[in-house]
Structures are given as C-alpha cells and as structure tokens.
Coordinates of C-alpha atoms and ligand atoms in Angstrom, one line a residue:
M1 CA 71.2 31.3 45.7
G2 CA 72.7 33.0 42.8
C3 CA 75.5 35.2 44.6
V4 CA 77.8 32.5 45.5
S5 CA 80.5 32.1 42.8
N6 CA 82.5 29.1 42.2
S7 CA 85.8 29.7 43.9
A8 CA 87.6 27.1 42.1
R9 CA 87.4 29.1 39.0
K10 CA 91.2 28.8 38.6
G11 CA 90.7 25.2 37.8
A12 CA 92.6 23.7 40.7
I13 CA 92.4 23.9 44.4
V14 CA 95.4 25.7 46.0
K15 CA 95.7 24.7 49.6
V16 CA 98.3 27.2 50.9
G17 CA 101.1 27.0 48.3
K18 CA 100.4 23.4 47.4
V19 CA 98.2 22.5 44.3
E20 CA 95.7 19.8 45.2
E21 CA 93.9 17.6 42.8
V22 CA 90.1 18.4 42.8
K23 CA 88.6 15.8 45.2
V24 CA 85.9 13.4 43.6
V25 CA 83.1 12.7 46.3
T26 CA 80.7 9.8 45.7
T27 CA 79.1 9.2 49.1
T28 CA 78.6 11.7 52.1
D29 CA 81.5 9.7 53.9
D30 CA 83.9 11.1 51.4
L31 CA 83.2 14.6 52.6
Q32 CA 85.9 16.5 54.2
I33 CA 85.0 19.5 56.3
Q34 CA 87.6 22.4 56.2
P35 CA 87.2 25.9 57.4
R36 CA 88.2 27.5 54.0
Q37 CA 85.0 26.0 52.8
F38 CA 82.9 28.5 54.8
V39 CA 84.9 31.5 53.2
I40 CA 82.5 32.3 50.5
H41 CA 83.2 34.5 47.7
K42 CA 79.9 36.6 47.4
E43 CA 79.2 38.6 44.3
A44 CA 76.7 40.9 46.2
D45 CA 76.3 44.2 47.8
I46 CA 78.2 44.1 51.2
L47 CA 75.6 46.6 52.6
K48 CA 72.9 44.1 52.6
D49 CA 74.7 42.1 55.1
Y50 CA 76.9 44.6 57.1
T51 CA 76.5 48.0 58.7
M52 CA 79.7 50.1 58.0
G53 CA 81.3 51.8 61.0
P54 CA 84.3 53.9 61.6
K55 CA 87.7 53.6 59.9
L56 CA 90.5 51.5 61.4
G57 CA 93.4 52.4 59.1
S58 CA 94.6 52.4 55.6
G59 CA 97.0 50.0 53.9
A60 CA 98.8 49.5 50.4
F61 CA 95.5 48.4 48.7
G62 CA 92.6 50.3 50.4
S63 CA 91.0 51.2 53.7
V64 CA 89.9 49.1 56.6
R65 CA 86.6 49.8 58.6
I66 CA 84.7 48.2 61.5
G67 CA 81.6 46.5 60.0
T68 CA 78.7 44.9 62.0
H69 CA 77.2 41.8 60.6
K70 CA 73.4 42.2 60.5
I71 CA 72.5 38.6 61.4
T72 CA 74.9 37.9 64.1
M73 CA 75.7 41.6 65.2
Q74 CA 79.3 40.5 65.4
Q75 CA 81.9 43.3 64.7
R76 CA 84.4 42.5 62.0
A77 CA 87.2 44.4 60.1
I78 CA 86.4 45.0 56.5
K79 CA 89.1 45.8 54.0
T80 CA 87.8 47.5 50.9
I81 CA 89.8 47.8 47.6
K82 CA 88.8 49.8 44.8
K83 CA 89.0 47.4 41.7
S84 CA 90.2 50.2 39.7
S85 CA 93.3 50.6 41.8
I86 CA 94.4 47.0 41.1
S87 CA 92.8 45.9 37.9
E88 CA 95.1 47.6 35.5
D89 CA 98.2 45.9 37.0
Q90 CA 97.9 42.1 36.6
F91 CA 100.8 41.8 38.9
V92 CA 99.0 43.7 41.7
K93 CA 95.8 41.8 41.0
D94 CA 97.4 38.5 41.3
K95 CA 99.0 39.4 44.7
F96 CA 95.7 40.6 45.9
F97 CA 94.2 37.2 45.1
A98 CA 97.1 35.6 46.7
E99 CA 96.4 37.3 49.9
V100 CA 92.8 36.1 49.7
E101 CA 93.9 32.5 49.0
V102 CA 96.5 32.6 52.0
L103 CA 94.0 34.0 54.5
K104 CA 91.4 31.7 53.4
T105 CA 93.2 28.6 54.0
A106 CA 95.4 29.9 57.1
D107 CA 94.0 28.1 60.2
H108 CA 96.1 29.4 63.0
P109 CA 95.5 31.2 66.4
N110 CA 97.9 33.9 65.5
I111 CA 96.7 34.7 61.8
V112 CA 93.8 36.8 61.4
R113 CA 90.9 34.7 60.2
L114 CA 89.1 35.7 56.9
Y115 CA 85.3 35.3 57.1
E116 CA 84.0 36.4 53.7
F117 CA 85.0 37.8 50.6
Y118 CA 82.6 40.3 48.6
E119 CA 82.8 41.5 45.2
D120 CA 80.6 44.1 43.7
Q121 CA 80.8 46.2 40.6
L122 CA 83.5 48.7 42.0
H123 CA 85.1 46.9 44.8
F124 CA 86.5 43.8 46.7
H125 CA 85.8 43.6 50.5
L126 CA 87.7 41.2 52.6
V127 CA 85.8 40.6 55.9
T128 CA 88.3 39.5 58.5
E129 CA 88.2 39.1 62.4
L130 CA 88.2 42.2 64.2
V131 CA 91.3 42.6 66.3
K132 CA 90.8 45.1 69.0
G133 CA 93.9 45.9 70.8
G134 CA 95.9 48.0 68.5
E135 CA 99.3 47.4 66.9
L136 CA 102.1 45.7 68.8
F137 CA 104.1 48.7 67.7
D138 CA 102.1 51.0 69.9
Y139 CA 102.3 48.4 72.9
I140 CA 106.0 48.7 72.6
V141 CA 106.2 52.3 72.2
S142 CA 103.9 52.7 75.4
S143 CA 106.0 50.1 77.3
K144 CA 109.3 51.3 76.2
N145 CA 110.9 47.8 76.3
L146 CA 109.4 44.6 77.6
S147 CA 110.5 42.2 80.2
E148 CA 112.0 38.9 78.9
P149 CA 108.8 36.7 79.8
V150 CA 106.5 39.3 78.2
A151 CA 108.7 39.6 75.0
A152 CA 108.9 35.6 74.8
H153 CA 105.0 35.5 75.2
F154 CA 104.6 37.7 72.2
F155 CA 107.4 36.4 70.3
K156 CA 106.7 32.6 70.5
Q157 CA 103.3 33.6 68.9
I158 CA 104.8 35.5 66.2
L159 CA 107.1 32.7 65.5
S160 CA 104.5 30.0 65.6
A161 CA 102.5 31.9 62.8
V162 CA 105.6 32.3 60.7
N163 CA 106.5 28.6 61.2
Y164 CA 103.0 27.6 60.1
C165 CA 103.3 29.7 57.0
H166 CA 106.7 28.3 56.1
T167 CA 105.6 24.8 56.4
N168 CA 102.7 25.4 54.2
G169 CA 104.7 27.2 51.6
I170 CA 104.1 30.8 52.4
V171 CA 106.6 33.6 52.8
H172 CA 105.1 36.8 54.4
R173 CA 107.8 39.3 53.4
D174 CA 106.7 42.4 55.3
L175 CA 106.7 41.3 59.0
K176 CA 107.0 44.2 61.2
P177 CA 105.3 45.4 64.6
E178 CA 102.6 47.5 62.5
N179 CA 101.6 44.2 60.9
L180 CA 101.1 42.4 64.3
L181 CA 97.9 43.2 66.0
L182 CA 97.0 42.6 69.7
D183 CA 93.5 41.3 70.8
R184 CA 94.0 43.6 73.8
Q185 CA 96.4 46.0 75.2
D186 CA 98.1 44.0 77.8
S187 CA 101.1 41.8 78.5
S188 CA 99.1 38.5 77.9
A189 CA 97.4 39.6 74.7
T190 CA 97.1 37.3 71.7
V191 CA 99.1 38.3 68.6
K192 CA 97.5 38.3 65.2
V193 CA 99.5 38.6 62.0
I194 CA 97.7 40.6 59.4
D195 CA 98.4 42.1 55.9
F196 CA 99.5 39.1 53.7
G197 CA 99.5 41.5 50.7
T198 CA 103.1 41.0 50.1
S199 CA 103.0 37.3 50.9
T200 CA 103.9 34.8 48.2
I201 CA 103.8 31.1 47.8
I202 CA 107.3 29.4 47.6
D203 CA 108.2 27.5 44.5
Q204 CA 111.1 25.3 46.0
S205 CA 112.9 25.3 42.7
K206 CA 113.0 29.0 42.4
R207 CA 114.6 31.9 44.4
L208 CA 112.4 35.0 45.0
T209 CA 113.5 38.1 43.4
H210 CA 111.0 40.9 44.1
R211 CA 112.2 43.5 46.7
Y212 CA 109.5 43.8 49.3
G213 CA 109.5 44.9 52.8
T214 CA 110.2 47.8 55.2
S215 CA 113.7 49.3 55.6
Y216 CA 114.2 48.5 59.2
Y217 CA 113.1 44.8 58.9
I218 CA 114.3 44.0 55.4
A219 CA 116.8 41.1 55.2
P220 CA 120.2 41.9 53.2
E221 CA 119.5 39.0 50.8
V222 CA 116.1 40.7 49.8
L223 CA 118.1 43.9 48.9
K224 CA 120.2 41.5 46.4
K225 CA 116.9 40.1 45.2
N226 CA 117.8 36.5 45.7
Y227 CA 116.0 35.2 48.7
D228 CA 113.7 32.6 50.3
E229 CA 111.5 32.2 53.3
K230 CA 114.6 33.0 55.7
C231 CA 113.9 36.7 55.1
D232 CA 111.0 36.5 57.5
V233 CA 113.3 35.0 60.1
W234 CA 115.7 37.9 59.7
S235 CA 112.6 40.3 60.1
C236 CA 111.6 38.4 63.4
G237 CA 115.2 38.9 64.6
V238 CA 114.6 42.7 64.2
I239 CA 111.4 42.4 66.0
L240 CA 112.8 40.6 68.8
Y241 CA 115.6 43.2 69.1
I242 CA 112.9 45.9 69.4
L243 CA 110.9 44.0 71.7
L244 CA 113.8 43.9 74.1
S245 CA 115.4 47.3 73.7
G246 CA 112.7 49.5 72.3
K247 CA 114.9 50.5 69.2
P248 CA 115.6 49.1 65.8
P249 CA 119.0 47.4 65.4
F250 CA 119.5 49.0 61.9
Y251 CA 118.7 52.7 62.0
G252 CA 119.5 55.9 60.3
E253 CA 118.1 59.4 59.3
T254 CA 117.1 58.2 55.7
D255 CA 116.0 54.9 54.1
A256 CA 119.3 54.8 52.5
D257 CA 121.1 55.2 55.7
I258 CA 119.2 52.4 57.5
L259 CA 119.7 50.1 54.3
A260 CA 123.5 50.8 54.1
R261 CA 123.5 49.3 57.7
V262 CA 121.3 46.4 56.7
E263 CA 123.7 45.5 53.9
K264 CA 126.8 45.5 56.1
G265 CA 124.8 43.8 59.0
V266 CA 126.2 46.2 61.5
Y267 CA 124.4 46.4 64.8
Q268 CA 125.3 46.5 68.5
M269 CA 123.9 45.1 71.6
K270 CA 125.7 47.3 74.1
G271 CA 124.6 49.7 77.0
A272 CA 122.5 49.5 80.2
T273 CA 119.4 48.2 78.4
W274 CA 121.4 45.2 76.8
D275 CA 123.4 44.6 80.0
R276 CA 120.1 43.5 81.6
V277 CA 119.0 41.2 78.8
S278 CA 120.0 37.4 79.1
S279 CA 122.7 36.0 76.9
N280 CA 120.2 33.2 75.7
A281 CA 117.9 36.1 74.2
K282 CA 121.1 37.8 72.7
N283 CA 122.2 34.4 71.3
L284 CA 118.8 34.0 69.5
I285 CA 118.8 37.5 68.2
K286 CA 122.5 37.0 66.7
S287 CA 121.6 33.8 65.1
M288 CA 118.5 35.3 63.4
L289 CA 120.5 38.2 62.1
N290 CA 123.0 36.0 60.5
M291 CA 123.9 37.6 57.1
D292 CA 124.0 34.1 55.7
P293 CA 120.5 32.8 55.3
R294 CA 121.6 29.3 54.9
S295 CA 123.2 29.5 58.5
R296 CA 120.2 31.3 59.9
P297 CA 117.9 29.0 61.9
T298 CA 114.5 28.2 60.6
A299 CA 111.4 29.5 62.4
A300 CA 111.0 26.0 63.8
Q301 CA 114.4 25.9 65.1
C302 CA 114.0 29.3 66.7
L303 CA 111.0 27.9 68.5
E304 CA 113.3 25.2 69.9
S305 CA 116.0 27.9 71.1
T306 CA 117.1 27.8 74.7
W307 CA 115.7 31.2 75.4
L308 CA 112.1 30.3 74.5
T309 CA 112.1 26.7 75.9
L310 CA 113.4 27.9 79.3
M311 CA 111.3 31.0 79.5
P312 CA 108.6 30.7 82.1
D313 CA 104.9 31.4 80.7
A314 CA 104.1 35.1 81.3
T315 CA 100.4 34.5 81.1
N316 CA 100.0 32.1 83.9
Q317 CA 97.8 29.7 82.0
D318 CA 95.1 28.4 84.3
S319 CA 95.6 24.7 84.4
I320 CA 92.1 24.1 85.7
F321 CA 91.0 25.6 82.6
T322 CA 93.2 23.4 80.3
Q323 CA 91.7 20.3 82.2
D324 CA 88.0 21.5 81.2
V325 CA 89.3 21.8 77.8
L326 CA 90.7 18.3 77.8
E327 CA 87.6 17.0 79.1
N328 CA 85.5 18.7 76.5
L329 CA 87.8 17.1 73.9
T330 CA 87.3 13.8 75.4
N331 CA 83.6 14.1 75.1
F332 CA 83.4 15.4 71.6
R333 CA 81.4 13.4 69.2
A334 CA 79.4 13.9 66.0
E335 CA 77.6 11.1 64.3
K336 CA 76.7 12.8 61.0
K337 CA 78.6 14.8 58.5
L338 CA 76.2 17.7 58.7
Q339 CA 76.5 17.9 62.4
H340 CA 80.3 18.1 61.9
A341 CA 79.9 20.7 59.3
V342 CA 77.6 22.9 61.4
M343 CA 79.7 22.8 64.5
S344 CA 82.8 23.6 62.4
F345 CA 80.9 26.6 60.8
I346 CA 79.8 27.9 64.2
A347 CA 83.5 27.5 65.7
T348 CA 85.1 29.5 62.8
Q349 CA 82.4 31.9 61.9
L350 CA 80.1 32.4 64.9
M351 CA 81.6 31.7 68.2
N352 CA 82.0 34.3 70.9
K353 CA 85.2 36.1 70.7
N354 CA 86.1 35.8 74.4
E355 CA 85.6 32.0 74.5
V356 CA 87.8 31.7 71.3
S357 CA 90.4 33.7 72.9
Q358 CA 90.6 31.5 75.9
L359 CA 90.5 28.4 74.0
A360 CA 93.4 30.0 71.9
Q361 CA 95.4 30.3 75.0
A362 CA 94.6 26.7 75.9
F363 CA 95.8 25.7 72.2
R364 CA 99.0 27.5 72.7
A365 CA 99.6 25.7 76.0
L366 CA 99.1 22.3 74.5
D367 CA 100.9 23.0 71.2
T368 CA 104.3 22.6 72.9
N369 CA 106.5 22.7 69.6
G370 CA 104.5 25.9 68.4
D371 CA 103.7 24.6 65.0
G372 CA 100.1 25.6 65.3
K373 CA 98.6 22.2 65.3
L374 CA 98.2 19.4 67.9
S375 CA 99.9 16.2 67.2
K376 CA 99.0 12.8 68.7
D377 CA 102.1 12.9 70.9
E378 CA 101.4 16.4 72.2
L379 CA 98.1 15.2 73.4
L380 CA 99.4 12.0 74.7
A381 CA 101.6 14.0 76.9
Q382 CA 98.8 15.9 78.5
Y383 CA 96.5 12.9 78.9
K384 CA 99.2 10.9 80.7
N385 CA 99.3 13.4 83.4
T386 CA 95.9 12.3 84.7
M387 CA 95.6 8.6 83.5
G388 CA 97.6 5.6 82.6
A389 CA 99.7 5.2 79.5
N390 CA 97.2 2.6 77.9
Q391 CA 94.1 4.5 78.8
A392 CA 95.8 7.9 77.4
E393 CA 96.6 6.0 74.0
E394 CA 93.1 4.9 73.6
E395 CA 91.6 8.1 74.5
V396 CA 93.8 10.1 72.1
Q397 CA 93.2 7.8 69.3
R398 CA 89.6 8.1 69.6
I399 CA 89.9 11.9 69.8
M400 CA 92.1 12.0 66.6
K401 CA 89.4 9.8 64.9
E402 CA 86.5 12.1 66.1
V403 CA 88.2 15.5 65.8
D404 CA 90.5 15.4 62.9
V405 CA 87.8 16.1 60.4
D406 CA 90.1 16.9 57.5
G407 CA 92.0 13.6 58.1
N408 CA 95.5 15.5 58.0
G409 CA 96.7 13.6 61.1
F410 CA 96.7 16.6 63.5
I411 CA 94.1 18.4 65.2
D412 CA 94.1 22.0 63.4
Y413 CA 93.3 25.2 65.3
S414 CA 89.6 25.1 64.2
E415 CA 89.2 21.6 64.9
F416 CA 90.4 22.2 68.4
I417 CA 88.0 25.2 68.9
M418 CA 85.0 23.2 67.6
A419 CA 85.6 20.2 70.0
S420 CA 87.1 21.8 73.0
A421 CA 84.4 24.6 73.3
K422 CA 81.5 24.0 75.8
R423 CA 79.0 22.3 74.1
E424 CA 76.2 24.5 75.5
S425 CA 77.8 27.6 74.4
L426 CA 78.7 26.1 70.8
L427 CA 75.4 25.0 70.3
S428 CA 73.6 27.8 72.0
K429 CA 70.0 28.7 70.6
Q430 CA 71.3 31.9 69.1
N431 CA 74.4 30.1 67.3
L432 CA 72.1 27.4 65.9
E433 CA 69.5 30.0 64.7
N434 CA 72.2 32.1 63.1
A435 CA 73.9 29.3 61.6
F436 CA 70.6 28.2 60.1
R437 CA 69.9 31.6 58.7
L438 CA 73.3 31.7 57.2
F439 CA 73.0 28.3 55.5
D440 CA 69.5 29.2 54.4
N441 CA 70.9 31.6 51.9
D442 CA 67.6 32.4 50.0
N443 CA 65.8 33.0 53.1
S444 CA 63.1 30.4 52.4
G445 CA 63.0 29.1 55.9
K446 CA 64.5 25.8 54.8
I447 CA 67.8 24.5 53.9
S448 CA 68.0 22.8 50.6
A449 CA 70.6 20.3 49.2
K450 CA 71.6 23.0 46.7
E451 CA 72.3 25.5 49.5
I452 CA 74.5 23.0 51.4
R453 CA 76.3 22.1 48.2
N454 CA 77.0 25.7 47.5
I455 CA 78.8 25.7 51.1
L456 CA 80.4 22.3 51.3
G457 CA 80.7 21.3 47.7
R458 CA 82.3 24.2 45.8
E459 CA 85.7 22.5 45.8
V460 CA 84.7 19.0 44.9
I461 CA 83.3 17.2 42.1
S462 CA 80.1 15.3 43.2
S463 CA 76.7 14.1 42.1
D464 CA 73.3 15.7 43.3
E465 CA 72.6 12.5 45.0
V466 CA 75.6 13.2 47.6
W467 CA 73.8 16.3 48.8
R468 CA 70.3 14.8 48.7
D469 CA 71.7 11.9 50.9
L470 CA 73.0 14.5 53.3
V471 CA 69.7 16.3 53.7
G472 CA 68.0 13.0 53.7
Q473 CA 69.8 11.8 56.9
V474 CA 68.2 14.7 58.7
D475 CA 65.0 15.6 56.9
Q476 CA 62.3 13.8 59.0
N477 CA 59.1 15.0 57.1
G478 CA 60.5 13.9 53.8
D479 CA 60.0 17.1 52.0
G480 CA 63.8 17.2 50.6
E481 CA 64.7 20.1 52.7
I482 CA 65.7 20.9 56.4
D483 CA 63.7 23.3 58.5
L484 CA 64.8 25.0 61.5
R485 CA 63.3 22.4 63.8
E486 CA 64.8 19.6 62.1
F487 CA 68.1 21.4 62.0
T488 CA 68.0 22.2 65.8
E489 CA 67.0 18.6 66.8
M490 CA 69.8 17.3 64.7
M491 CA 72.3 19.3 66.5
L492 CA 70.8 18.9 70.1
K493 CA 71.1 15.1 69.7
L494 CA 74.7 15.8 70.5
F495 CA 73.9 16.7 74.2
Ligands
AMP24 P1 96.4 46.6 56.1 O1 95.8 47.1 54.8 O2 96.2 45.1 56.2 O3 98.0 46.9 56.3 O4 95.6 47.4 57.3 C1 95.8 48.8 57.6 C2 95.5 49.0 59.0 O5 94.2 48.8 59.4 C3 96.4 48.4 59.9 O6 97.5 48.9 60.2 C4 95.5 48.2 61.2 O7 95.8 49.4 62.0 C5 94.2 48.3 60.6 N1 93.7 46.9 60.5 C6 93.9 46.0 59.4 N2 93.2 44.7 59.8 C7 92.6 44.8 61.0 C8 92.0 44.0 61.8 N3 91.6 42.7 61.3 N4 91.5 44.4 62.9 C9 91.8 45.7 63.5 N5 92.5 46.6 62.7 C10 92.9 46.2 61.5

C-alpha cells in the first residue's frame, strides 16, 4: 500500500478555501463520505496505471494528453508538469498545489473533475475527466454568434460554476472561452470550466493584488491590482458579449490598445447584430461590465437576472427522464457506511460518461437557483408536482437523510449522481469488479482494513478499531479482510 501519501501533510484540511478542523472519528457512524477522499495522491509511476495517448494541448504549467486507465479502460485527460519548471519558485509551486486543492474539492457538474494526482521523481500528473467537445471558443467561431436560448444555456452553466466557486471562497481569475470546454460540439452541450492554475482562495479581510488574466477578459480593477471575486463577474460579462455577437467588447491591435479600452470601460452594443439582441440580455451585460465592482452584481444575482429566468430551456430536457431520476432518488438506500462509500466511489470515479452526462442535465433542471447543489425546497417543488404536500415533505426528508452523505444540508452533485443513477448500471458487475480492484491496492485479492483506511481515513484522526469494525460488518468468513464475493454480496443486497 506504500504509494499513497498523506494528503493532510499541510497539517489542516482545506475545504475549498475554508480551513477545517481535522475530524476525530471514534465509530464508523462518524465517518463522512466525500468525493475528495477518492482523489488520491500517489507517489508512483503513472505508466503503471495509464497508457499515454495523443496530446490535447499545452498550458502555462505543462502539456495535457489523453491517457487510458488500464483497469477501467476509461479515457482521461492527464496534465503533466515538470517539477523543475515549478520547484524553484515557491509562489508558482504554491499556486500549483492550490489548483490541485481546488479541483479536488470542487463537486459541480460544470467544473472538470479531478480523479487522481501522481507524483514521480521528475513530474506531477493531474488526472482529470476528458472533455471531448473542444473549447467553447471554437464553437463560437464556427457558429459566429449564438441564438439567445443557446447562449443562455451555456451562460447559465458558466455562472453556476462561478457562483459555486465564489460561495466556496474561490476566485478563478482567468475565465475565458478557451478555459471553457464542451462535452460535445452541439448547442445542448455541457460546459466544463478547466484550468484553475490562476485561481486563489479569498481571504475576506484582504484584497487581491496580483495581476492575472487575459487582456480581452481582464477586469479594470485587476489592472489596478486591487480587486476581489467580482473580477470573475466582469470576465463572464465579456464572455456573454462574445457569445451574443461573436466579437469582444474591448479590442485593439495590441494588448496595450485592448487594456486602454478596458481601463476606460468603453464598449458599444450597436449595429445589426445588437439590434437583434433582447434588451434583457443587453441589460445583463451592462450590469456585469459595470466599472465599479461594488455595483456589479454577484454571480448569484446574475443567475436571477430577468434574461436568464425568462429564457426558455434550449435543451428540451426530457421530463420523463427527470421523473425516472426522481424515482431513483426516492428508492435510494444504503444501510452500511461501506456500501455508501463504494457507491460514491463508483459514481465519482467509474461511472459511464454518457449516463453521467444525462444525469448532469437532470441535476441542472432541478437546481433551479443554479447554485450547484440541491436544497430541500428545490426537491420539494419537484415532488409536489406528483404527490400531496405532506407526502412530498416526508419523501424529501427521507431522501435528504439517506443521500446527504456528508451532512451539509444539501444534495451535492456527486451525491445526486450516486443516488439517482439506475441501480443496475451503478452496481454493474464491471463497476463492482473495478471498484474492488481499485480498493485492493496491493492486488492481494482481498481488501484489508488498512487499504480502506488509506482511502477513507486520510483526512481524519481515528483508531485502527474503526476500520476493523467497518470490515467486520461485511467480512463473513471472519478472516479480517473482504474478498470479491463478500464485496459483491454486500453491494447486491441493495437491490
Ligand atoms: P490547461 O493547461 O489546463 O490550460 O490546458 C491546456 C489545453 O489542454 C486546453 O486549452 C485544452 O485544449 C486541453 N485540455 C485541458 N484539460 C482538458 C480536459 N480535461 N479535457 C480535454 N482537453 C483538455
């Protein structure tokens, strides 16, 4: 098991910007299951686990390639960074680890998922979900400008990711269409925000002072090196302008020309293209490109803008599918912590991408305020469509109790995927065998208490007894370990 390092090496658990106390776990009931626990920092040769494929692109820190995971045969994106390119500069190094920390904790349908993190002698490798539809930028170029419903479909997703970041204390600082990937090249695609290399954690008592960003999208207050998370709202305003017109609001021959326009906040919305754009859309852009960040709306307020709330859904979300999803949620149950952990592991690390993509659409439809998590009220509104108020209240209370595994009062994205997926596909033979092999890190054919602790117990203080108890609940032959038959039987009891 030696290759798993202690990710709590900095001494505290950082949960997207907020420093949390290390949790003391004395019984298996105290264990919380969070997707970040499955993002393991492995000090190992990545080529043992992945076959490297073609290059996808290059960024500030290194190159990105397609990699195929040898056990699951899943294709993923692997960003490789030479240690020598960041190790001399502590500032750059800290930023790199900040990106890992942000991605590790971000659990949102529009933020690229981090699966694993490798470290070998010369490199770091970030293994993320592969987003196949290319950059939103290319989609805009090929479509020139988008119809308002399609632009709103993309923009709502971008704002939802930004709002999620801001409410969790993160500023991205380099939002632009090149950092927004699509899962497929069509107008109903899902957007994924990538590249958190310039992101930072907001300390409410301090203003940000480092100048980051790309000329077309940079906010004027960033040029003055005195800013906060509202700089992302400005960049989103620029993105919306481009989505609707195909052109940037601030332009010029050189960077200096562009920045001079940004500093003055001079742009126009005139001409044939803009004549066709609704005044609600124009009003939203104007509010987001307000020179005074204090008067600029928050991402949450933008999500509530008249333009977005009145815009019909361009994706024609299939309401029959949403009903199926609600029914799966209703039927979700897990009696044992380990069952929960395995389901959460499969949902976040192994599930079929097409199914996840469909569920992500259903999640968006249910998440009416676009904050990237489902509240009790959002669920109640849905269930009241098909049952009486009292029954809906009871149903939702039961669902929250069963599904809200980390106990934060909301159903997070991964919790939703886990609980709303079809049971037969989540717990397919293939997924169960793959999960077993990945838990069984030393390939012994059995999962030990130590192996489970290395996955679920890296960020808590606990005694060995807790992990032995967890195994004991499943270990039928009493050998202190879990074999594939015991593992499969434990999971199939959920049918
Ligand atoms: P980055 O270093 O994150 O800016 O990535 C550099 C380029 O690699 C991007 O502009 C994308 O074209 C590509 N890329 C990065 N991450 C992914 C991903 N998860 N899936 C597909 N392509 C990616």
